[in-house]
Amino acid sequence: MIGESPSLVAWSLSEPRPADLRSFLDVHADAYECYGSGKVALRDGLAPLSEPGENVLLPAYLPDAVAEPLAELGLEARYYAIEPDLSPDLADLESRVDEGTVAVLTVDYFGFPTPDFEAVAALADERGCYHVDDNAHGALSVHDGTLLGTRGHLGIASLRKLFPVPDGAVLYLGDDGVADRYEPTALAGVADGVDAGDCRFVLKSLAADLLDRNALVKESVESIAGRRGGAGDPGERYEAAKTRMSRLTARVVADVDPSGVRAARRTNYRVWRRLLRDRSDVEPLYETLPEGICPQVFPVRAERPRRLLAALERGGVEAHTWPRLPAVVRGGPAYGTARRLSREVVALPVHQHVEPSAIEEAGAALRR
Ligand SMILES: Cc1ncc(COP(=O)(O)O)c(C=O)c1O
């Protein structure tokens, strides 16, 4: 079975690593703070910069819960339309900026740099608002020598998208003025001790690895242990994300080898790309894998996503469509592209604990 996330067990059995995430961040980011989740990092980053009643522009192709921290700050989440290549629809975005716009957020989807970053940065400068670089998916992606997430006035990265950890995020304070105004709250930093959540995650990871071949039992283990970021309405998921970075996460990321993780994910990405190259019903979202990019997944647009997911499941691959859209996007006339993408984009796992040979085998099963 090729799981969607890297394994804590595989991590614990691997060799000591030469570098760690902190050193990597120290090299690439001027000022940053650790958090339990990207959503809370976003809240604390925006809190000193905004007033209740102002608005933040977000791309329509976004998980519903990302707007929750804005709601907590009394800010309106205002969604702009996107293009099929995931770039912002610049005309739509610009038409939604007004006096009350405090920030525009762009997303480096799946660890790839957002197209038109500079155009949005210029617009934000011109209209006097902040630019948030949301790199939730690709904490290790470096583009033209710059770590994604650090390119805006502020930015975020989420660690559980790449590593076998229960939580974890980074808030980047890329702009001196933003860094000066930043005030850490009780949710900034790392928790003091190991808690029940850490233990639950370890037990769940062990059980999931042991029971990997028995989907039914695994399903029950997951429901007992609590799904990571899955169930519940967006507000509940946000409340559950209000923790500091756990000791367990800090311990695991103190020991990751950023270049090894990136290399493994890139290799797996290329294997998927080769295996699916000849399928006319499946199209990779990105034509190239630029140097320095650490893909979160191999994202494809599928003509018949349900059929692809069923075939992947038969081949032992856990995959999913992405994301669960906000209610206003599910209903809004301007958001047809975001809706179509959320139905058609299937995210295939490339994580560092999948062997390329396992992907080859799954690919062979897909062809049968
Ligand atoms: C684009 C994007 N931004 C922000 C977040 C929030 O990150 P976290 O789950 O660490 O709160 C997510 C979560 O999926 C995301 O996909």
Coordinates of C-alpha atoms and ligand atoms in Angstrom, one line a residue:
M1 CA 0.0 0.0 0.0
I2 CA 1.3 3.5 -0.9
G3 CA 0.0 5.7 1.8
E4 CA -0.6 9.4 1.4
S5 CA 1.7 10.6 4.2
P6 CA 5.3 9.7 5.1
S7 CA 5.7 7.2 8.0
L8 CA 6.9 7.9 11.5
V9 CA 8.1 4.3 11.6
A10 CA 10.2 4.6 8.5
W11 CA 11.6 7.9 9.9
S12 CA 12.6 6.3 13.2
L13 CA 14.4 3.4 11.4
S14 CA 16.4 5.6 9.1
E15 CA 20.0 6.7 9.5
P16 CA 21.0 9.9 11.4
R17 CA 20.8 12.9 9.1
P18 CA 23.5 15.4 8.4
A19 CA 21.3 18.6 8.5
D20 CA 18.0 19.6 10.0
L21 CA 15.1 21.8 9.3
R22 CA 16.1 24.6 11.7
S23 CA 19.5 25.1 9.9
F24 CA 17.7 25.0 6.6
L25 CA 15.3 27.7 7.7
D26 CA 18.1 29.8 9.3
V27 CA 19.8 29.8 5.9
H28 CA 16.7 30.7 3.9
A29 CA 14.5 33.0 6.2
D30 CA 15.4 36.2 8.0
A31 CA 12.8 36.0 10.6
Y32 CA 10.4 33.2 11.4
E33 CA 8.4 31.6 14.2
C34 CA 7.2 28.0 14.8
Y35 CA 3.5 27.2 15.2
G36 CA 1.2 24.2 15.5
S37 CA -0.6 25.0 12.3
G38 CA -0.4 27.2 9.3
K39 CA -3.9 28.6 10.1
V40 CA -2.8 29.9 13.5
A41 CA 0.5 31.2 12.0
L42 CA -1.6 33.2 9.5
R43 CA -3.8 34.5 12.3
D44 CA -0.8 35.7 14.3
G45 CA 0.9 37.2 11.3
L46 CA -2.2 39.2 10.2
A47 CA -3.4 40.2 13.7
P48 CA -1.1 43.2 14.3
L49 CA -1.5 44.4 10.7
S50 CA -5.3 44.4 10.5
E51 CA -8.5 45.9 12.0
P52 CA -11.8 44.1 12.2
G53 CA -14.0 44.9 9.2
E54 CA -11.1 44.8 6.7
N55 CA -10.8 42.1 4.1
V56 CA -8.3 39.7 2.8
L57 CA -8.2 38.4 -0.8
L58 CA -7.8 34.6 -1.1
P59 CA -7.8 32.4 -4.2
A60 CA -11.0 30.5 -4.7
Y61 CA -9.1 27.2 -5.0
L62 CA -8.4 26.8 -1.3
P63 CA -9.5 24.5 1.6
D64 CA -12.5 25.9 3.4
A65 CA -10.8 26.1 6.9
V66 CA -8.1 28.6 5.7
A67 CA -10.6 31.4 6.1
E68 CA -11.3 30.5 9.8
P69 CA -8.4 32.6 11.3
L70 CA -9.6 35.6 9.3
A71 CA -13.1 35.2 10.7
E72 CA -11.6 35.0 14.2
L73 CA -9.9 38.4 13.5
G74 CA -13.1 39.9 12.3
L75 CA -11.8 40.0 8.7
E76 CA -13.8 39.2 5.6
A77 CA -12.4 36.4 3.4
R78 CA -13.0 37.6 -0.1
Y79 CA -12.3 35.0 -2.8
Y80 CA -10.8 35.9 -6.2
A81 CA -11.1 33.6 -9.3
I82 CA -8.3 31.6 -10.6
E83 CA -7.2 30.3 -14.0
P84 CA -6.9 26.7 -15.1
D85 CA -3.1 26.8 -14.6
L86 CA -3.7 27.9 -10.9
S87 CA -2.6 31.5 -11.5
P88 CA -4.7 34.3 -10.1
D89 CA -7.3 35.8 -12.5
L90 CA -5.6 39.2 -12.2
A91 CA -8.6 41.2 -13.5
D92 CA -11.0 39.5 -11.1
L93 CA -8.5 39.9 -8.2
E94 CA -8.0 43.6 -9.0
S95 CA -11.7 44.2 -9.2
R96 CA -12.2 42.9 -5.6
V97 CA -9.5 45.1 -4.0
D98 CA -10.9 48.1 -2.2
E99 CA -10.0 50.6 0.6
G100 CA -10.7 47.9 3.2
T101 CA -8.3 45.3 1.7
V102 CA -5.5 44.6 4.1
A103 CA -3.8 41.7 2.4
V104 CA -3.7 39.6 -0.8
L105 CA -2.8 35.9 -0.4
T106 CA -1.3 33.8 -3.1
V107 CA -0.7 30.0 -2.8
D108 CA 2.4 28.1 -4.0
Y109 CA 0.2 25.1 -4.8
F110 CA 1.7 21.6 -4.2
G111 CA 5.1 23.2 -3.5
F112 CA 5.3 24.9 -6.9
P113 CA 5.8 28.7 -7.2
T114 CA 2.5 30.5 -7.9
P115 CA 2.5 31.9 -11.4
D116 CA 2.2 35.7 -11.5
F117 CA 3.7 36.2 -8.1
E118 CA 5.4 39.5 -9.2
A119 CA 2.2 40.9 -10.8
V120 CA 0.3 40.3 -7.5
A121 CA 3.2 41.8 -5.5
A122 CA 3.1 44.9 -7.7
L123 CA -0.6 45.2 -7.3
A124 CA -0.4 44.9 -3.5
D125 CA 2.3 47.6 -3.4
E126 CA 0.3 49.9 -5.7
R127 CA -2.9 49.4 -3.6
G128 CA -1.0 49.6 -0.3
C129 CA -1.8 46.1 1.1
Y130 CA 0.3 43.3 2.3
H131 CA 1.1 40.2 0.2
V132 CA 1.0 36.8 2.0
D133 CA 3.0 34.0 0.4
D134 CA 1.2 30.8 1.4
N135 CA 3.5 27.9 0.9
A136 CA 1.6 25.5 3.1
H137 CA 2.4 22.6 0.8
G138 CA 6.1 22.9 0.1
A139 CA 8.2 23.8 3.1
L140 CA 11.4 22.8 1.4
S141 CA 10.8 24.4 -2.1
V142 CA 13.4 26.8 -3.2
H143 CA 12.7 28.8 -6.3
D144 CA 15.5 30.9 -8.0
G145 CA 17.4 30.7 -4.7
T146 CA 14.5 31.9 -2.5
L147 CA 12.5 29.7 -0.2
L148 CA 8.8 29.7 -1.1
G149 CA 6.8 31.3 1.7
T150 CA 9.4 33.9 2.3
R151 CA 8.7 36.1 -0.7
G152 CA 5.8 38.1 0.6
H153 CA 5.6 40.6 3.5
L154 CA 4.7 37.5 5.4
G155 CA 4.2 33.9 4.6
I156 CA 3.5 30.4 6.0
A157 CA 4.5 26.8 5.5
S158 CA 2.8 23.7 7.0
L159 CA 5.1 20.9 8.1
R160 CA 2.7 18.0 8.3
K161 CA 2.2 18.1 4.6
L162 CA 5.8 16.9 4.1
F163 CA 6.9 15.1 7.3
P164 CA 5.5 12.4 9.5
V165 CA 4.4 14.8 12.2
P166 CA 1.0 15.5 13.9
D167 CA 1.2 19.3 13.5
G168 CA 3.7 22.1 12.8
A169 CA 4.0 25.2 10.7
V170 CA 6.3 28.2 10.2
L171 CA 5.3 31.9 10.0
Y172 CA 7.8 33.9 7.9
L173 CA 8.1 37.6 8.7
G174 CA 9.8 38.7 5.4
D175 CA 9.3 42.4 5.8
D176 CA 11.1 44.4 8.5
G177 CA 8.0 46.5 9.2
V178 CA 5.9 43.3 9.6
A179 CA 8.5 41.7 11.8
D180 CA 8.6 44.8 14.0
R181 CA 4.9 44.7 14.6
Y182 CA 4.6 41.0 15.1
E183 CA 3.7 39.9 18.7
P184 CA 3.9 36.2 19.5
T185 CA 0.8 34.8 21.2
A186 CA 0.5 31.8 23.5
L187 CA 0.3 29.6 20.4
A188 CA 3.7 30.6 19.1
G189 CA 6.7 28.4 19.6
V190 CA 7.1 24.8 20.7
A191 CA 5.1 23.0 23.5
D192 CA 7.0 22.4 26.8
G193 CA 6.4 18.7 27.1
V194 CA 5.1 15.6 25.3
D195 CA 1.3 15.4 25.6
A196 CA -1.5 13.0 24.8
G197 CA -1.7 14.3 21.2
D198 CA 1.9 13.2 20.6
C199 CA 1.3 9.8 22.1
R200 CA -1.9 9.4 20.1
F201 CA -0.1 10.2 16.9
V202 CA 2.8 7.7 17.6
L203 CA 0.2 5.0 18.4
K204 CA -1.8 5.8 15.3
S205 CA 1.4 5.8 13.1
L206 CA 2.5 2.5 14.5
A207 CA -0.9 1.0 14.0
A208 CA -1.3 2.4 10.5
D209 CA 2.0 0.9 9.5
L210 CA 1.3 -2.4 11.0
L211 CA -2.2 -2.6 9.6
D212 CA -1.3 -1.0 6.3
R213 CA -2.6 -4.1 4.4
N214 CA -5.9 -4.2 6.1
A215 CA -7.9 -1.2 4.9
L216 CA -10.9 -2.0 7.1
V217 CA -8.9 -2.2 10.3
K218 CA -6.9 0.8 9.4
E219 CA -10.1 2.8 8.8
S220 CA -11.2 1.9 12.4
V221 CA -7.9 2.8 13.9
E222 CA -8.0 6.2 12.2
S223 CA -11.5 6.9 13.4
I224 CA -10.5 6.0 17.0
A225 CA -7.3 8.0 16.9
G226 CA -8.9 11.0 15.2
R227 CA -8.3 12.0 11.6
R228 CA -5.6 14.5 10.8
G229 CA -7.4 17.6 9.6
G230 CA -10.1 15.5 8.0
A231 CA -13.5 15.4 9.7
G232 CA -15.6 18.1 11.2
D233 CA -16.7 21.5 10.0
P234 CA -14.0 24.1 9.2
G235 CA -14.5 25.9 12.5
E236 CA -14.0 22.7 14.5
R237 CA -10.9 21.8 12.5
Y238 CA -9.5 25.3 13.1
E239 CA -10.2 25.0 16.9
A240 CA -8.5 21.6 16.9
A241 CA -5.5 23.2 15.2
K242 CA -4.9 25.7 18.0
T243 CA -1.9 24.2 19.5
R244 CA 1.8 25.2 19.7
M245 CA 4.2 23.0 17.7
S246 CA 4.3 19.7 19.6
R247 CA 7.5 18.3 21.0
L248 CA 7.2 15.4 18.8
T249 CA 7.1 17.6 15.7
A250 CA 10.1 19.6 16.9
R251 CA 12.0 16.3 17.5
V252 CA 11.2 14.8 14.1
V253 CA 12.0 18.0 12.2
A254 CA 15.2 18.5 14.2
D255 CA 16.3 15.3 12.4
V256 CA 15.1 15.7 8.8
D257 CA 17.6 16.0 6.0
P258 CA 16.0 18.6 3.8
S259 CA 17.9 17.8 0.6
G260 CA 17.4 14.0 1.1
V261 CA 13.6 14.5 1.5
R262 CA 13.5 16.8 -1.5
A263 CA 15.5 14.4 -3.7
A264 CA 13.3 11.5 -2.8
R265 CA 10.1 13.4 -3.5
R266 CA 11.5 14.6 -6.9
T267 CA 12.5 11.1 -7.9
N268 CA 9.0 9.8 -7.1
Y269 CA 7.4 12.7 -8.9
R270 CA 9.4 11.8 -12.0
V271 CA 8.4 8.2 -11.8
W272 CA 4.7 9.1 -11.7
R273 CA 5.2 11.5 -14.6
R274 CA 6.9 8.8 -16.7
L275 CA 4.2 6.1 -15.9
L276 CA 1.3 8.4 -16.7
R277 CA 2.9 10.1 -19.7
D278 CA 0.9 8.1 -22.3
R279 CA -2.5 8.4 -20.7
S280 CA -4.6 10.8 -22.6
D281 CA -7.2 11.0 -19.7
V282 CA -4.6 12.2 -17.2
E283 CA -2.7 15.5 -17.5
P284 CA 0.0 16.6 -15.1
L285 CA -0.8 20.1 -13.6
Y286 CA 2.8 21.2 -14.1
E287 CA 4.8 20.7 -17.3
T288 CA 8.2 20.8 -15.6
L289 CA 9.7 20.2 -12.2
P290 CA 12.0 23.2 -11.7
E291 CA 15.3 22.8 -9.8
G292 CA 14.9 23.3 -6.1
I293 CA 11.2 22.4 -5.9
C294 CA 10.1 19.9 -3.4
P295 CA 6.7 18.6 -4.6
Q296 CA 4.1 17.8 -2.0
V297 CA 2.3 15.3 -4.4
F298 CA 2.2 14.6 -8.1
P299 CA -1.0 16.5 -9.0
V300 CA -2.9 15.6 -12.2
R301 CA -6.1 16.6 -13.8
A302 CA -8.1 13.5 -14.5
E303 CA -10.9 13.3 -17.1
R304 CA -12.7 10.7 -14.9
P305 CA -11.3 11.3 -11.4
R306 CA -13.5 8.7 -9.7
R307 CA -12.4 6.1 -12.1
L308 CA -8.8 7.0 -11.6
L309 CA -9.1 7.0 -7.8
A310 CA -10.8 3.6 -7.9
A311 CA -8.0 2.2 -10.2
L312 CA -5.3 3.7 -7.8
E313 CA -7.0 2.1 -4.8
R314 CA -7.0 -1.3 -6.6
G315 CA -3.3 -0.7 -7.2
G316 CA -2.7 0.0 -3.5
V317 CA -2.3 3.8 -3.8
E318 CA -4.1 6.2 -1.4
A319 CA -4.9 9.4 -3.4
H320 CA -7.5 12.1 -3.2
T321 CA -9.1 15.0 -5.0
W322 CA -8.2 18.5 -3.5
P323 CA -9.5 20.6 -1.8
R324 CA -12.9 20.8 0.1
L325 CA -13.9 24.3 -1.1
P326 CA -15.5 27.1 1.0
A327 CA -19.3 27.3 0.7
V328 CA -19.2 30.7 -1.1
V329 CA -16.9 29.2 -3.8
R330 CA -19.1 26.1 -4.1
G331 CA -22.0 28.4 -5.1
G332 CA -20.4 31.6 -6.6
P333 CA -20.8 32.2 -10.4
A334 CA -17.2 33.5 -10.7
Y335 CA -15.6 30.3 -9.3
G336 CA -16.3 27.7 -12.0
T337 CA -12.6 27.0 -12.6
A338 CA -11.9 26.4 -8.9
R339 CA -14.9 24.0 -8.7
R340 CA -13.8 22.1 -11.8
L341 CA -10.2 21.8 -10.5
S342 CA -11.5 20.6 -7.1
R343 CA -13.4 17.8 -8.9
E344 CA -10.6 16.9 -11.4
V345 CA -7.3 17.4 -9.6
V346 CA -6.1 14.1 -8.1
A347 CA -3.0 14.3 -5.8
L348 CA -0.7 11.2 -6.1
P349 CA 1.7 10.5 -3.2
V350 CA 5.4 11.1 -3.8
H351 CA 6.6 11.2 -0.2
Q352 CA 10.0 10.2 1.0
H353 CA 9.0 6.8 2.4
V354 CA 7.6 5.5 -0.9
E355 CA 10.0 3.5 -2.9
P356 CA 10.1 4.3 -6.6
S357 CA 9.8 0.6 -7.3
A358 CA 6.4 0.6 -5.4
I359 CA 5.2 3.4 -7.7
E360 CA 6.4 1.3 -10.7
E361 CA 4.4 -1.6 -9.5
A362 CA 1.3 0.5 -8.9
G363 CA 1.7 1.9 -12.4
A364 CA 1.8 -1.6 -13.8
A365 CA -1.4 -2.4 -11.9
L366 CA -3.0 0.8 -13.4
R367 CA -2.2 -0.3 -16.9
R368 CA -3.9 -3.7 -16.4
Ligands
LIG1 C1 -3.1 26.3 0.7 C2 -3.2 26.1 2.2 N1 -3.0 27.1 3.1 C3 -3.0 27.0 4.4 C4 -3.4 25.8 4.9 C5 -3.4 25.6 6.4 O1 -2.3 24.9 6.9 P1 -2.5 24.1 8.3 O2 -3.3 22.8 7.9 O3 -1.1 23.8 8.7 O4 -3.3 24.9 9.2 C6 -3.6 24.7 4.1 C7 -4.0 23.4 4.7 O5 -4.3 22.5 4.0 C8 -3.5 24.8 2.7 O6 -3.8 23.8 1.8

